[in-house]
Amino acid sequence: MNSKCVVRAGRAAALAAAAALLLPMVSGAAAPQSDAPGKVLENHTVATSTAALADCGPGSLPETGLQGDVPAAERDNGRSTKGYRCNTSALGGFAGRGAGIVSASYDHCAYLGTIFPGDLLGPAPGVQVLDVSDPAHPVPTANLTEPAMLAGTWESLKVNEKRKLLVGTGVPALTGNGLLSVYDISDCAHPRLLNPGPGTDLQMPLPITSHEGGFSPDGNTYWSSGIAPSVVSAVDLTDPANPRVIWQGLIGQSAHGFGMTPDGNRMYLSDNGGGITVLDTSAVQRRDPSPHVPQLAQLTWTDGMATQHSVPVTYDGTPYLFTPNEGGSGGVKLIDVSDDANPRIVNTIKLEINLPENQDSAIGSASGGSAFGYESHYCAADRPTNPTALACGWSSSGIRVFDVSDPFDVREIAYYNPPAMKGRNLERWNSPHALASVLGIPALSISAAMQAQEQGKFDPSQALTTRTGMIAGGDLTTDWCFSPPQWRGTQLWVTCSDNGFMALQLDNDVYDPPADQKSTLGS
């Protein structure tokens, strides 16, 4: 790209960012509903067990300490730059300038999310499109440079396979307003913009706030959620060229991601405080003229915060959710949702580093690595009915793979924590990790540390390491693996902030893909 194109892209991004930050809620949708939360249920139990450790086979380069930990000494001496792997190997990848918080994939292609303003630096601004026909050698084929893509897609870049659509919203700084672009990915390597008007044209913003988003299963609705204010918007994509908001609700204090039942009639909306709200979305699904979305129940918990999203699955006909917590070392909750009014936590998947008695060690090793330590983020099951495996991005613990054929007796079967990009911050300006590393405090771990201290399980001496004083000027001694992995037979397609896109191979003796494998994200 020549210098004039870079300048034009920079100007467009600046306009997009200004629009996303400053556009008010505009006409086109009714005032957001604000219903009572339904039945409120509280859970104060802190899970104290872990998934059984993986048995690492030949060719592994396993962790040396607690499950999920990257010890301070190994960050300091460079050992973490080799990465850690168990029953996995890397087939290939594409780092580029790094990847935003959430990326997506479809067919033989991958789409690298963006973080503003770092995505503007370098020769390939916007969402990078990769052809992964050969997983060992992904090839860039296009850049999506519409305003939403340049403004930062945060956790909004999602695919609906049924309708072959890719959607992302503009989120330059935690919350954005007005920008949403829809692409036809029938030719996945060359997405085609479908809505040059509403949502893409800066003079035709949509009345949405955005941070995260995702599709209804049929692909006819894209749901956008903003964390401040906590507005959830249903965007009708029946005609992708003319997206329009058909319902909005003000749900709780701070909404995050969600999951939806296969029929689109229930949404399990995440609460950043720690919990979920069960919403009856059937009126939107039916396209009632003036839809009402009742809040059926709210389940809150103290073991984990910043609930990320939910993966709806069934076991022997009973509906459950796998629900990760982005902060507070709460791990992944298994929630029984067979009764809409009484959702119940029935199990929790944690790593050893997430246990209350290990929060001192977690603070000691994660310090200097910026906001995230060892928290779960996005997960994907290998099928929606009786899933056999769950793969999760687990921040600085890398990609974790669990056998969940019995969801009450979970064991880890594999992991891949990619090589740390220590000292390479300036090469990774589309990485939220590289951008956030100006600060070193593991802020998302503090609530769990305080909880452990209240329980008398926090030893300050264990938290004091060579890294504890790194309050400013953090480093890249781990990566941040946030994106949902996608199941591809015995492969996992994953994206981490510093390493970008990677195709991973699971050892055949630890995972046998079911014949009806279908990577299941929930939204």
XYZ file of C-alpha atoms in Angstrom:
523
model
C 0.000 0.000 0.000
C 1.405 3.391 -0.953
C 1.701 6.329 1.434
C -1.383 8.102 0.041
C -3.514 5.015 0.730
C -2.182 4.813 4.279
C -3.039 8.479 4.836
C -6.548 7.973 3.462
C -7.016 4.922 5.686
C -5.812 6.907 8.682
C -8.235 9.729 7.957
C -11.120 7.319 7.518
C -10.261 5.612 10.782
C -10.102 8.915 12.614
C -13.562 9.774 11.303
C -14.840 6.334 12.234
C -13.447 6.589 15.728
C -14.929 10.032 16.223
C -18.286 8.785 15.022
C -18.182 5.714 17.239
C -17.257 7.743 20.287
C -19.458 10.769 19.782
C -22.581 9.741 17.876
C -25.622 9.931 20.127
C -28.359 7.331 20.077
C -30.256 8.412 16.982
C -33.783 7.949 15.746
C -34.873 4.603 14.303
C -35.650 2.541 17.389
C -37.958 2.828 20.342
C -36.585 3.921 23.693
C -34.782 0.985 25.333
C -36.896 -1.201 27.597
C -35.799 -1.576 31.199
C -37.573 -4.538 32.771
C -37.290 -6.036 36.238
C -34.648 -8.798 36.250
C -37.161 -11.558 37.035
C -36.269 -13.952 39.800
C -32.857 -13.076 41.262
C -30.680 -15.964 42.404
C -27.337 -15.585 44.164
C -24.476 -18.069 44.430
C -21.644 -17.348 46.852
C -19.778 -20.642 46.491
C -16.147 -20.458 45.397
C -15.130 -23.529 43.411
C -12.075 -25.255 44.853
C -11.447 -28.133 42.442
C -9.740 -28.285 39.055
C -9.976 -30.218 35.842
C -7.721 -33.275 36.039
C -4.286 -32.591 34.583
C -3.477 -33.663 31.050
C -1.112 -36.586 30.531
C 1.368 -35.083 28.081
C 2.686 -37.479 25.435
C 5.825 -37.547 23.272
C 6.758 -34.271 21.606
C 5.195 -32.161 24.333
C 6.907 -29.199 25.961
C 4.857 -29.102 29.146
C 4.334 -26.534 31.870
C 6.786 -26.811 34.733
C 4.680 -25.480 37.588
C 1.028 -25.115 38.441
C -1.491 -25.981 35.750
C -1.964 -22.816 33.668
C 0.868 -20.824 35.266
C 3.817 -19.201 33.508
C 6.258 -18.757 36.407
C 8.035 -15.473 36.982
C 11.447 -17.098 36.603
C 10.532 -18.472 33.170
C 9.237 -15.104 32.052
C 12.489 -13.510 33.200
C 14.945 -16.049 31.764
C 13.235 -16.326 28.372
C 11.854 -19.867 28.760
C 8.323 -18.608 27.996
C 9.453 -17.531 24.516
C 9.518 -21.237 23.604
C 5.887 -21.671 24.599
C 4.262 -24.645 26.306
C 2.440 -27.453 24.596
C 0.818 -30.713 25.597
C -0.544 -33.169 23.038
C -0.648 -30.408 20.421
C 1.558 -29.022 17.695
C 1.446 -25.910 15.541
C 0.848 -26.555 11.840
C 1.285 -22.940 10.780
C 0.139 -19.404 11.385
C 0.065 -15.767 10.413
C 1.096 -13.213 13.014
C 0.907 -10.037 10.949
C 0.676 -7.089 13.332
C -1.106 -9.231 15.903
C -4.839 -9.765 16.305
C -7.593 -7.909 18.135
C -9.567 -9.381 20.990
C -11.939 -11.619 19.012
C -11.374 -12.990 15.525
C -13.544 -15.279 13.408
C -13.280 -17.949 10.724
C -15.445 -19.526 8.055
C -14.857 -22.274 5.538
C -11.140 -22.064 4.600
C -10.713 -18.448 5.781
C -9.930 -16.520 8.946
C -10.628 -12.886 9.856
C -8.320 -11.117 12.311
C -10.116 -8.666 14.598
C -8.817 -5.139 15.136
C -7.920 -2.910 18.066
C -7.895 0.874 17.592
C -5.621 2.713 16.929
C -2.900 0.096 16.572
C -4.571 -1.555 13.594
C -3.815 1.568 11.533
C -0.058 1.220 11.908
C 1.664 -0.699 9.186
C 0.844 -1.620 5.616
C -2.340 -3.637 6.262
C -4.944 -1.621 8.228
C -8.344 -2.998 9.137
C -9.503 -6.601 9.394
C -7.007 -8.946 7.752
C -8.549 -11.744 5.672
C -6.564 -14.991 5.435
C -6.909 -17.942 3.080
C -6.119 -21.004 5.194
C -6.629 -23.631 2.499
C -3.155 -24.776 3.500
C -3.091 -24.469 7.313
C 0.700 -24.605 7.248
C 0.865 -21.491 5.080
C -2.036 -19.037 5.570
C -2.081 -16.359 2.880
C -3.491 -12.816 3.282
C -6.039 -12.058 0.567
C -7.844 -8.838 1.529
C -8.260 -6.082 4.096
C -11.636 -4.832 5.273
C -11.321 -1.091 5.790
C -14.872 0.109 6.329
C -15.229 2.505 9.308
C -16.361 -0.214 11.736
C -13.372 -2.382 10.823
C -10.884 0.464 11.248
C -12.418 1.738 14.477
C -11.696 -1.564 16.242
C -13.982 -4.604 16.271
C -13.333 -5.572 19.921
C -15.575 -8.626 20.643
C -18.076 -8.046 17.841
C -16.537 -9.773 14.809
C -18.718 -12.847 14.259
C -19.787 -15.202 11.468
C -23.129 -16.845 10.764
C -22.422 -19.942 8.698
C -26.040 -20.543 7.691
C -26.335 -17.218 5.873
C -22.629 -16.821 5.088
C -22.447 -13.436 6.773
C -19.636 -11.662 8.620
C -20.521 -8.718 10.882
C -18.421 -6.385 12.987
C -19.135 -3.154 14.868
C -16.874 -0.179 15.563
C -15.543 -0.128 19.132
C -12.538 2.184 19.568
C -12.543 2.304 23.374
C -14.621 -0.255 25.316
C -17.875 1.070 23.858
C -18.716 2.380 20.410
C -21.810 3.820 18.776
C -23.436 3.616 15.390
C -21.039 1.603 13.196
C -21.844 -1.870 11.852
C -20.808 -3.500 8.586
C -22.217 -6.672 7.005
C -20.287 -8.812 4.509
C -21.217 -11.658 2.208
C -18.528 -14.334 2.678
C -19.742 -16.803 0.041
C -16.272 -16.269 -1.374
C -14.685 -16.312 2.058
C -11.308 -14.995 0.913
C -12.901 -11.900 -0.629
C -15.756 -10.609 1.564
C -18.237 -8.325 -0.171
C -19.772 -5.384 1.714
C -23.565 -5.570 1.693
C -24.543 -2.365 3.534
C -22.735 0.678 2.128
C -25.478 2.832 3.674
C -26.847 2.329 7.226
C -24.091 1.389 9.645
C -21.233 1.966 7.191
C -21.849 5.457 5.844
C -20.724 7.844 8.610
C -23.769 9.991 7.898
C -26.124 7.020 8.418
C -25.257 5.557 11.849
C -27.381 2.879 13.487
C -28.881 3.566 16.936
C -26.701 1.025 18.748
C -24.042 0.930 21.397
C -21.496 -1.822 20.922
C -18.753 -3.706 22.662
C -19.696 -7.246 21.874
C -22.145 -8.875 19.499
C -23.301 -12.048 17.840
C -25.968 -13.677 15.706
C -29.203 -15.446 16.388
C -28.744 -19.014 15.113
C -30.768 -18.387 11.941
C -28.604 -15.362 11.090
C -31.559 -13.016 10.711
C -30.700 -10.967 13.815
C -27.402 -9.526 14.975
C -27.456 -8.637 18.670
C -25.151 -5.820 19.743
C -24.380 -5.161 23.405
C -22.681 -2.145 24.948
C -21.134 -2.240 28.388
C -21.698 1.439 29.268
C -24.552 2.099 28.903
C -25.788 -1.481 29.129
C -27.947 -1.308 26.004
C -28.701 -4.471 24.042
C -29.899 -3.953 20.465
C -31.528 -6.400 18.059
C -30.514 -5.530 14.503
C -32.692 -7.055 11.773
C -30.540 -8.477 8.971
C -33.355 -10.016 6.936
C -32.203 -7.567 4.280
C -28.452 -7.295 4.961
C -28.211 -4.176 2.792
C -30.512 -2.325 5.180
C -29.818 -3.318 8.792
C -32.353 -1.785 11.168
C -32.806 -1.851 14.918
C -36.093 -3.518 15.885
C -35.691 -3.725 19.676
C -33.496 -2.265 22.399
C -33.291 -2.962 26.097
C -31.354 -1.541 29.023
C -30.348 -4.744 30.810
C -28.661 -4.545 34.202
C -25.665 -2.388 35.010
C -23.219 -3.614 32.370
C -24.037 -6.206 29.690
C -21.375 -8.291 27.992
C -21.596 -11.295 25.663
C -24.287 -13.955 25.479
C -25.394 -17.293 24.113
C -28.674 -18.262 22.459
C -30.718 -21.439 22.241
C -30.839 -23.036 18.767
C -34.373 -21.741 18.188
C -33.360 -18.161 19.046
C -36.060 -17.869 21.721
C -33.765 -17.571 24.745
C -30.738 -15.383 25.336
C -28.345 -15.880 28.236
C -26.854 -12.415 28.602
C -23.642 -11.985 30.563
C -23.338 -9.467 33.377
C -19.960 -7.842 33.901
C -20.493 -8.019 37.638
C -20.552 -11.810 37.486
C -23.681 -13.617 36.349
C -26.251 -14.067 33.598
C -29.738 -12.765 32.819
C -32.179 -15.102 31.074
C -34.165 -13.239 28.396
C -37.202 -14.419 26.450
C -36.318 -13.253 22.929
C -39.121 -15.124 21.142
C -41.011 -11.927 20.221
C -37.956 -10.622 18.355
C -37.440 -14.020 16.755
C -41.079 -13.993 15.539
C -40.750 -10.374 14.396
C -43.695 -9.173 16.456
C -44.550 -5.555 15.484
C -43.660 -4.166 18.936
C -41.600 -6.928 20.525
C -41.279 -7.263 24.277
C -38.313 -9.112 25.779
C -39.080 -10.222 29.352
C -36.288 -10.898 31.811
C -37.066 -14.330 33.228
C -34.322 -14.679 35.825
C -30.968 -13.381 36.953
C -28.248 -15.592 38.385
C -25.304 -13.874 40.057
C -22.142 -15.232 41.624
C -19.038 -14.005 43.415
C -16.628 -16.651 42.093
C -15.542 -14.762 38.976
C -16.497 -11.477 37.376
C -16.919 -9.971 33.890
C -18.873 -12.971 32.674
C -17.899 -13.325 29.003
C -20.448 -15.362 27.042
C -22.326 -18.688 27.174
C -22.214 -21.827 25.040
C -25.635 -23.569 25.138
C -25.394 -27.367 24.896
C -27.512 -30.346 25.919
C -26.586 -33.566 27.674
C -29.136 -36.354 27.319
C -31.814 -33.767 26.580
C -31.043 -31.465 29.531
C -29.941 -27.928 28.526
C -26.764 -26.493 30.034
C -24.440 -23.559 29.501
C -20.668 -23.412 29.542
C -20.093 -19.851 30.782
C -16.540 -18.425 31.097
C -15.565 -15.589 33.441
C -13.215 -13.002 31.949
C -12.037 -11.822 35.370
C -11.660 -12.982 38.918
C -10.341 -16.513 38.233
C -13.874 -17.926 38.227
C -13.141 -20.381 35.441
C -15.949 -21.787 33.297
C -19.309 -22.402 34.947
C -21.589 -25.286 33.963
C -25.136 -23.993 34.429
C -28.317 -26.076 34.315
C -30.941 -23.995 32.476
C -33.699 -26.610 32.255
C -35.868 -24.246 34.331
C -35.817 -20.721 32.874
C -36.677 -19.200 36.236
C -34.122 -21.206 38.228
C -30.746 -21.492 36.481
C -28.258 -23.375 38.694
C -24.457 -23.644 38.740
C -23.724 -27.369 38.857
C -19.985 -27.482 38.152
C -16.967 -25.230 37.489
C -13.921 -25.877 35.326
C -10.757 -24.312 36.730
C -7.011 -24.671 36.313
C -4.741 -24.988 39.348
C -3.605 -21.369 38.956
C -7.257 -20.276 39.382
C -7.720 -21.788 42.843
C -8.071 -19.402 45.811
C -4.948 -20.791 47.500
C -2.908 -20.052 44.363
C -3.968 -16.452 43.790
C -0.809 -15.206 45.496
C 1.296 -17.173 43.009
C -0.879 -15.926 40.154
C -0.314 -12.302 41.113
C 3.407 -12.929 41.513
C 3.881 -14.401 38.040
C 1.308 -12.346 36.098
C 2.551 -8.987 37.369
C 4.161 -6.968 34.618
C 2.079 -8.668 31.956
C -0.718 -6.073 31.997
C -4.435 -6.361 32.803
C -5.114 -10.062 32.244
C -3.553 -12.929 34.110
C -4.945 -16.446 33.912
C -8.638 -15.929 33.191
C -10.898 -17.872 30.857
C -12.353 -15.907 27.949
C -14.125 -17.550 24.980
C -14.910 -21.266 24.592
C -16.317 -23.521 21.882
C -17.807 -27.011 22.230
C -17.206 -29.623 19.543
C -20.952 -30.143 19.040
C -24.147 -28.804 20.614
C -25.617 -32.151 21.683
C -23.633 -34.315 24.100
C -20.360 -32.492 23.370
C -17.213 -34.492 23.921
C -14.685 -31.652 24.140
C -14.480 -27.965 25.020
C -11.671 -25.678 23.834
C -11.121 -22.294 25.479
C -8.896 -19.282 25.102
C -7.560 -18.811 28.643
C -5.667 -15.491 28.443
C -2.065 -16.015 29.595
C -2.639 -19.754 30.046
C -3.068 -20.164 26.285
C -5.512 -22.541 24.590
C -6.916 -25.210 26.917
C -8.743 -28.333 25.735
C -10.983 -30.401 27.998
C -12.759 -33.725 27.752
C -16.338 -32.829 28.730
C -18.060 -36.035 27.667
C -19.024 -36.205 31.357
C -19.532 -32.535 32.305
C -19.335 -33.416 35.998
C -15.942 -35.110 35.669
C -13.904 -32.848 33.402
C -10.272 -33.543 32.558
C -7.805 -31.552 30.513
C -6.472 -33.423 27.496
C -4.289 -30.845 25.763
C -3.036 -27.260 25.797
C -1.020 -24.878 23.686
C 0.417 -21.715 25.197
C 2.163 -20.012 22.263
C 5.704 -18.646 22.336
C 5.888 -15.277 24.071
C 6.802 -12.304 21.886
C 9.046 -10.790 24.561
C 10.673 -7.559 23.405
C 8.624 -7.381 20.202
C 5.936 -4.909 21.299
C 6.597 -2.550 18.411
C 5.865 -5.314 15.888
C 2.423 -6.057 17.307
C 0.436 -2.817 17.147
C -2.826 -4.618 16.348
C -2.444 -6.598 19.564
C -4.405 -5.416 22.614
C -1.699 -7.040 24.708
C 1.046 -4.948 23.121
C -1.013 -1.770 23.480
C -1.988 -2.492 27.090
C 1.522 -3.444 28.149
C 2.313 0.158 29.069
C 0.750 -0.879 32.393
C 1.802 -4.028 34.185
C -0.867 -4.607 36.831
C -3.009 -7.786 36.403
C -6.158 -5.823 37.180
C -8.608 -8.599 36.213
C -7.040 -10.846 38.863
C -7.287 -8.422 41.782
C -10.833 -9.365 42.826
C -9.867 -13.038 43.133
C -6.768 -12.098 45.147
C -8.891 -10.013 47.523
C -11.360 -12.864 47.874
C -8.536 -15.283 48.675
C -7.180 -12.841 51.246
C -10.593 -12.652 52.936
C -10.545 -16.459 53.134
C -7.071 -16.454 54.687
C -5.601 -18.189 51.630
C -3.413 -15.365 50.305
C 0.250 -15.297 51.370
C 1.739 -11.893 50.410
C 5.240 -13.369 50.397
C 4.239 -15.701 47.547
C 3.079 -12.706 45.526
C 6.445 -10.965 45.812
C 8.589 -11.826 42.807
C 11.026 -10.071 40.507
C 7.961 -8.869 38.584
C 5.786 -7.473 41.363
C 7.090 -3.932 40.989
C 6.403 -3.768 37.243
C 3.498 -1.347 37.562
C 4.416 0.576 34.414
C 6.099 -0.675 31.277
C 4.840 -4.250 31.099
C 6.172 -6.883 28.744
C 5.063 -9.661 26.408
C 6.294 -12.642 28.408
C 3.076 -14.507 27.638
C 0.434 -14.024 24.973
C -3.269 -13.294 25.510
C -5.472 -15.959 23.970
C -8.966 -14.477 23.910
C -10.655 -15.678 20.718
C -12.989 -18.675 20.533
C -11.168 -21.692 19.062
C -12.882 -23.354 16.113
C -13.027 -27.123 15.783
C -11.814 -28.509 12.446
C -11.631 -32.290 12.873
C -8.480 -32.876 14.911
C -7.365 -29.315 14.239
C -8.159 -26.172 16.197
C -8.045 -22.795 14.476
C -7.189 -20.227 17.110
C -6.130 -16.600 17.378
C -4.075 -14.991 20.135
C -3.207 -11.326 20.487
C 0.536 -11.396 19.792
C 0.883 -14.579 17.729
C -2.122 -13.877 15.543
C -3.768 -16.774 13.718
C -2.572 -20.346 14.361
C -3.671 -23.757 13.125
C -3.085 -26.346 15.847
C -3.042 -30.128 15.518
C -4.346 -32.251 18.375
C -2.668 -35.606 18.900
C -4.875 -38.378 17.537
C -4.641 -40.429 20.705
C -6.235 -37.696 22.885
C -9.130 -36.606 20.675
C -11.335 -38.548 18.267
C -13.711 -36.088 16.567
C -17.348 -37.186 16.520
C -18.923 -37.753 13.119
C -21.339 -34.877 13.745
C -18.680 -32.444 14.959
C -19.900 -28.846 14.761
C -17.941 -26.060 16.393
C -20.438 -24.468 18.782
C -19.976 -20.926 20.087
C -23.488 -19.965 21.114
C -23.817 -16.565 19.424
